[in-house]
Amino acid sequence: LEARGGLTPDTAAADRLARVPGVLGVAPFVQGPGLAVGHGSSAGALLWGIDPAQQDRVSDLARYIEWSDQSGFAPGAFGVVLGAALAERLRAQPGDRVMLVLPSASVTPAGIVPRQKRFRVVGILRSRSEVDARAAVVHIEDARRLFRLGQRVDGWQLRVDDLFAVESTAATALTLLDQPGVRATTWMRTHGNLYHAIGMQKSTMFVLLSFLIAVAAFNLVSTLVTVVNQRSGDVAILRTLGATSGLVVQTFVLLGLLLGGAGVLLGAALGVALASVLPELYATLTAAFGVDLMSQYFVNYLPVEVRFDDLIGIVCVALGLCLLSTWYPAWRALRLRPSEVLAHE
């Protein structure tokens, strides 16, 4: 939640926001664009002022910071935590000093001078995300002084328990806060396209998996057709003894379901078992060969979650295709004429 011109971070407002259903934590923040300069290089940066005593309520930022001097991240110490990619671009190491320049300017006897302040690097942020390329994290008190906000902040950061209900939670928070000019920015608005792309990718993978299962179903069809050809004499004898058409169809449908069902259940069991040990297996292979395939992502391990709703959907589709694949062999068995088959026996 943020407002143009800033907000007053009073305790009453924080308490109201904390009582919003679905909100797990509330913390103030200051944020603004700037330019980071160091060792003759410069890069655009996003200055982010946080209160380290409250930030853990709303994010896991501390997990990704490699501190060199955590005591230097204090009010008035002007310490900064640079994103790993930003620090590399500036060739800045822990303990170095970098200049943070704001787009606003101050009028001095020497003329118009951009607002700037020298900060000491006290840590490196390694989140393995795009944040590492721009983030310059400072103490919220230092950010207030730099942006001349006085006792105000740019807004409140909220952590919710249900990521997919964030829009309704934000609307409730705006209503309870009841301050003019405040707007809510959620992850769905900033990264919604990425979320929808992942959802589309998941749907596409399900379709591709269905095609793979369909190919396997053709193997089941060929197996059952072979059984019909090999057992045509037995089918003819059963028909002669009074077996009905329904019994013949049921026999081959049941045979197909037994063969296909055994394969589906065995495959599902092996898949779940493999998924359960995949993180440990990946860690072992990474340590053995020294290759980290997850180095470009947010995590340094292979996250695996067995979703039983997806598993049930896959099993149902596979069994459905197995059922469909039995009809053609059953139809061929039904078309056999006992007199013609027995004449060649």
mmCIF file with all atom_site columns, C-alpha atoms in Angstrom, residues 196-285:
data_model
loop_
_atom_site.group_PDB
_atom_site.id
_atom_site.type_symbol
_atom_site.label_atom_id
_atom_site.label_alt_id
_atom_site.label_comp_id
_atom_site.label_asym_id
_atom_site.label_entity_id
_atom_site.label_seq_id
_atom_site.pdbx_PDB_ins_code
_atom_site.Cartn_x
_atom_site.Cartn_y
_atom_site.Cartn_z
_atom_site.occupancy
_atom_site.B_iso_or_equiv
_atom_site.pdbx_formal_charge
_atom_site.auth_seq_id
_atom_site.auth_comp_id
_atom_site.auth_asym_id
_atom_site.auth_atom_id
_atom_site.pdbx_PDB_model_num
ATOM 1  C CA . HIS A 1 196 ? -0.405  -16.661 -16.346 1.00 0.00 ? 196 HIS A CA 1
ATOM 2  C CA . ALA A 1 197 ? 2.507   -17.849 -18.504 1.00 0.00 ? 197 ALA A CA 1
ATOM 3  C CA . ILE A 1 198 ? 3.336   -20.518 -15.925 1.00 0.00 ? 198 ILE A CA 1
ATOM 4  C CA . GLY A 1 199 ? -0.319  -21.570 -15.865 1.00 0.00 ? 199 GLY A CA 1
ATOM 5  C CA . MET A 1 200 ? -0.355  -21.803 -19.661 1.00 0.00 ? 200 MET A CA 1
ATOM 6  C CA . GLN A 1 201 ? 2.856   -23.837 -19.583 1.00 0.00 ? 201 GLN A CA 1
ATOM 7  C CA . LYS A 1 202 ? 1.306   -26.221 -17.076 1.00 0.00 ? 202 LYS A CA 1
ATOM 8  C CA . SER A 1 203 ? -1.767  -26.703 -19.290 1.00 0.00 ? 203 SER A CA 1
ATOM 9  C CA . THR A 1 204 ? 0.447   -27.273 -22.321 1.00 0.00 ? 204 THR A CA 1
ATOM 10 C CA . MET A 1 205 ? 2.483   -29.874 -20.453 1.00 0.00 ? 205 MET A CA 1
ATOM 11 C CA . PHE A 1 206 ? -0.727  -31.668 -19.489 1.00 0.00 ? 206 PHE A CA 1
ATOM 12 C CA . VAL A 1 207 ? -1.804  -31.801 -23.152 1.00 0.00 ? 207 VAL A CA 1
ATOM 13 C CA . LEU A 1 208 ? 1.623   -33.100 -24.219 1.00 0.00 ? 208 LEU A CA 1
ATOM 14 C CA . LEU A 1 209 ? 1.524   -35.714 -21.477 1.00 0.00 ? 209 LEU A CA 1
ATOM 15 C CA . SER A 1 210 ? -1.922  -36.788 -22.689 1.00 0.00 ? 210 SER A CA 1
ATOM 16 C CA . PHE A 1 211 ? -0.517  -37.293 -26.193 1.00 0.00 ? 211 PHE A CA 1
ATOM 17 C CA . LEU A 1 212 ? 2.287   -39.438 -24.775 1.00 0.00 ? 212 LEU A CA 1
ATOM 18 C CA . ILE A 1 213 ? -0.259  -41.544 -22.925 1.00 0.00 ? 213 ILE A CA 1
ATOM 19 C CA . ALA A 1 214 ? -2.298  -41.808 -26.148 1.00 0.00 ? 214 ALA A CA 1
ATOM 20 C CA . VAL A 1 215 ? 0.767   -43.197 -27.946 1.00 0.00 ? 215 VAL A CA 1
ATOM 21 C CA . ALA A 1 216 ? 1.129   -45.772 -25.181 1.00 0.00 ? 216 ALA A CA 1
ATOM 22 C CA . ALA A 1 217 ? -2.572  -46.593 -25.581 1.00 0.00 ? 217 ALA A CA 1
ATOM 23 C CA . PHE A 1 218 ? -1.940  -47.529 -29.227 1.00 0.00 ? 218 PHE A CA 1
ATOM 24 C CA . ASN A 1 219 ? 0.521   -50.138 -27.967 1.00 0.00 ? 219 ASN A CA 1
ATOM 25 C CA . LEU A 1 220 ? -2.266  -51.510 -25.798 1.00 0.00 ? 220 LEU A CA 1
ATOM 26 C CA . VAL A 1 221 ? -4.553  -51.620 -28.852 1.00 0.00 ? 221 VAL A CA 1
ATOM 27 C CA . SER A 1 222 ? -1.979  -53.586 -30.855 1.00 0.00 ? 222 SER A CA 1
ATOM 28 C CA . THR A 1 223 ? -1.464  -55.989 -27.935 1.00 0.00 ? 223 THR A CA 1
ATOM 29 C CA . LEU A 1 224 ? -5.189  -56.677 -27.628 1.00 0.00 ? 224 LEU A CA 1
ATOM 30 C CA . VAL A 1 225 ? -5.585  -57.080 -31.386 1.00 0.00 ? 225 VAL A CA 1
ATOM 31 C CA . THR A 1 226 ? -2.791  -59.664 -31.272 1.00 0.00 ? 226 THR A CA 1
ATOM 32 C CA . VAL A 1 227 ? -4.613  -61.456 -28.454 1.00 0.00 ? 227 VAL A CA 1
ATOM 33 C CA . VAL A 1 228 ? -7.822  -61.466 -30.521 1.00 0.00 ? 228 VAL A CA 1
ATOM 34 C CA . ASN A 1 229 ? -6.000  -62.989 -33.495 1.00 0.00 ? 229 ASN A CA 1
ATOM 35 C CA . GLN A 1 230 ? -4.259  -65.599 -31.362 1.00 0.00 ? 230 GLN A CA 1
ATOM 36 C CA . ARG A 1 231 ? -7.361  -66.505 -29.375 1.00 0.00 ? 231 ARG A CA 1
ATOM 37 C CA . SER A 1 232 ? -9.886  -66.325 -32.192 1.00 0.00 ? 232 SER A CA 1
ATOM 38 C CA . GLY A 1 233 ? -10.512 -70.067 -31.909 1.00 0.00 ? 233 GLY A CA 1
ATOM 39 C CA . ASP A 1 234 ? -11.237 -69.797 -28.182 1.00 0.00 ? 234 ASP A CA 1
ATOM 40 C CA . VAL A 1 235 ? -13.595 -66.891 -28.836 1.00 0.00 ? 235 VAL A CA 1
ATOM 41 C CA . ALA A 1 236 ? -15.394 -68.906 -31.520 1.00 0.00 ? 236 ALA A CA 1
ATOM 42 C CA . ILE A 1 237 ? -15.823 -71.881 -29.168 1.00 0.00 ? 237 ILE A CA 1
ATOM 43 C CA . LEU A 1 238 ? -17.204 -69.600 -26.443 1.00 0.00 ? 238 LEU A CA 1
ATOM 44 C CA . ARG A 1 239 ? -19.667 -68.094 -28.915 1.00 0.00 ? 239 ARG A CA 1
ATOM 45 C CA . THR A 1 240 ? -20.710 -71.610 -29.983 1.00 0.00 ? 240 THR A CA 1
ATOM 46 C CA . LEU A 1 241 ? -21.272 -72.592 -26.350 1.00 0.00 ? 241 LEU A CA 1
ATOM 47 C CA . GLY A 1 242 ? -23.636 -69.649 -25.915 1.00 0.00 ? 242 GLY A CA 1
ATOM 48 C CA . ALA A 1 243 ? -21.448 -66.754 -24.835 1.00 0.00 ? 243 ALA A CA 1
ATOM 49 C CA . THR A 1 244 ? -23.274 -63.521 -25.518 1.00 0.00 ? 244 THR A CA 1
ATOM 50 C CA . SER A 1 245 ? -21.850 -60.548 -27.412 1.00 0.00 ? 245 SER A CA 1
ATOM 51 C CA . GLY A 1 246 ? -21.816 -58.567 -24.192 1.00 0.00 ? 246 GLY A CA 1
ATOM 52 C CA . LEU A 1 247 ? -19.693 -61.209 -22.457 1.00 0.00 ? 247 LEU A CA 1
ATOM 53 C CA . VAL A 1 248 ? -17.129 -61.166 -25.278 1.00 0.00 ? 248 VAL A CA 1
ATOM 54 C CA . VAL A 1 249 ? -16.901 -57.367 -25.184 1.00 0.00 ? 249 VAL A CA 1
ATOM 55 C CA . GLN A 1 250 ? -16.646 -57.333 -21.386 1.00 0.00 ? 250 GLN A CA 1
ATOM 56 C CA . THR A 1 251 ? -13.870 -59.919 -21.489 1.00 0.00 ? 251 THR A CA 1
ATOM 57 C CA . PHE A 1 252 ? -11.604 -57.858 -23.728 1.00 0.00 ? 252 PHE A CA 1
ATOM 58 C CA . VAL A 1 253 ? -12.482 -54.574 -22.021 1.00 0.00 ? 253 VAL A CA 1
ATOM 59 C CA . LEU A 1 254 ? -11.600 -56.123 -18.661 1.00 0.00 ? 254 LEU A CA 1
ATOM 60 C CA . LEU A 1 255 ? -8.365  -57.549 -20.088 1.00 0.00 ? 255 LEU A CA 1
ATOM 61 C CA . GLY A 1 256 ? -7.408  -54.136 -21.466 1.00 0.00 ? 256 GLY A CA 1
ATOM 62 C CA . LEU A 1 257 ? -8.209  -52.397 -18.179 1.00 0.00 ? 257 LEU A CA 1
ATOM 63 C CA . LEU A 1 258 ? -6.170  -54.950 -16.238 1.00 0.00 ? 258 LEU A CA 1
ATOM 64 C CA . LEU A 1 259 ? -3.144  -54.518 -18.508 1.00 0.00 ? 259 LEU A CA 1
ATOM 65 C CA . GLY A 1 260 ? -3.457  -50.736 -18.776 1.00 0.00 ? 260 GLY A CA 1
ATOM 66 C CA . GLY A 1 261 ? -4.445  -50.236 -15.147 1.00 0.00 ? 261 GLY A CA 1
ATOM 67 C CA . ALA A 1 262 ? -1.468  -52.225 -13.909 1.00 0.00 ? 262 ALA A CA 1
ATOM 68 C CA . GLY A 1 263 ? 0.835   -50.050 -16.002 1.00 0.00 ? 263 GLY A CA 1
ATOM 69 C CA . VAL A 1 264 ? -0.841  -46.821 -14.870 1.00 0.00 ? 264 VAL A CA 1
ATOM 70 C CA . LEU A 1 265 ? -0.718  -47.692 -11.171 1.00 0.00 ? 265 LEU A CA 1
ATOM 71 C CA . LEU A 1 266 ? 2.857   -48.940 -11.412 1.00 0.00 ? 266 LEU A CA 1
ATOM 72 C CA . GLY A 1 267 ? 3.912   -45.790 -13.261 1.00 0.00 ? 267 GLY A CA 1
ATOM 73 C CA . ALA A 1 268 ? 2.144   -43.532 -10.750 1.00 0.00 ? 268 ALA A CA 1
ATOM 74 C CA . ALA A 1 269 ? 3.773   -45.327 -7.816  1.00 0.00 ? 269 ALA A CA 1
ATOM 75 C CA . LEU A 1 270 ? 7.230   -45.123 -9.392  1.00 0.00 ? 270 LEU A CA 1
ATOM 76 C CA . GLY A 1 271 ? 6.674   -41.450 -10.244 1.00 0.00 ? 271 GLY A CA 1
ATOM 77 C CA . VAL A 1 272 ? 5.695   -40.536 -6.684  1.00 0.00 ? 272 VAL A CA 1
ATOM 78 C CA . ALA A 1 273 ? 8.611   -42.530 -5.279  1.00 0.00 ? 273 ALA A CA 1
ATOM 79 C CA . LEU A 1 274 ? 11.075  -40.861 -7.650  1.00 0.00 ? 274 LEU A CA 1
ATOM 80 C CA . ALA A 1 275 ? 9.658   -37.399 -6.909  1.00 0.00 ? 275 ALA A CA 1
ATOM 81 C CA . SER A 1 276 ? 10.052  -38.026 -3.176  1.00 0.00 ? 276 SER A CA 1
ATOM 82 C CA . VAL A 1 277 ? 13.791  -38.675 -3.459  1.00 0.00 ? 277 VAL A CA 1
ATOM 83 C CA . LEU A 1 278 ? 14.502  -36.312 -6.366  1.00 0.00 ? 278 LEU A CA 1
ATOM 84 C CA . PRO A 1 279 ? 15.747  -33.354 -4.227  1.00 0.00 ? 279 PRO A CA 1
ATOM 85 C CA . GLU A 1 280 ? 18.259  -35.593 -2.415  1.00 0.00 ? 280 GLU A CA 1
ATOM 86 C CA . LEU A 1 281 ? 19.227  -37.296 -5.682  1.00 0.00 ? 281 LEU A CA 1
ATOM 87 C CA . TYR A 1 282 ? 19.772  -33.921 -7.345  1.00 0.00 ? 282 TYR A CA 1
ATOM 88 C CA . ALA A 1 283 ? 21.906  -32.706 -4.424  1.00 0.00 ? 283 ALA A CA 1
ATOM 89 C CA . THR A 1 284 ? 24.005  -35.882 -4.606  1.00 0.00 ? 284 THR A CA 1
ATOM 90 C CA . LEU A 1 285 ? 24.558  -35.584 -8.368  1.00 0.00 ? 285 LEU A CA 1
#
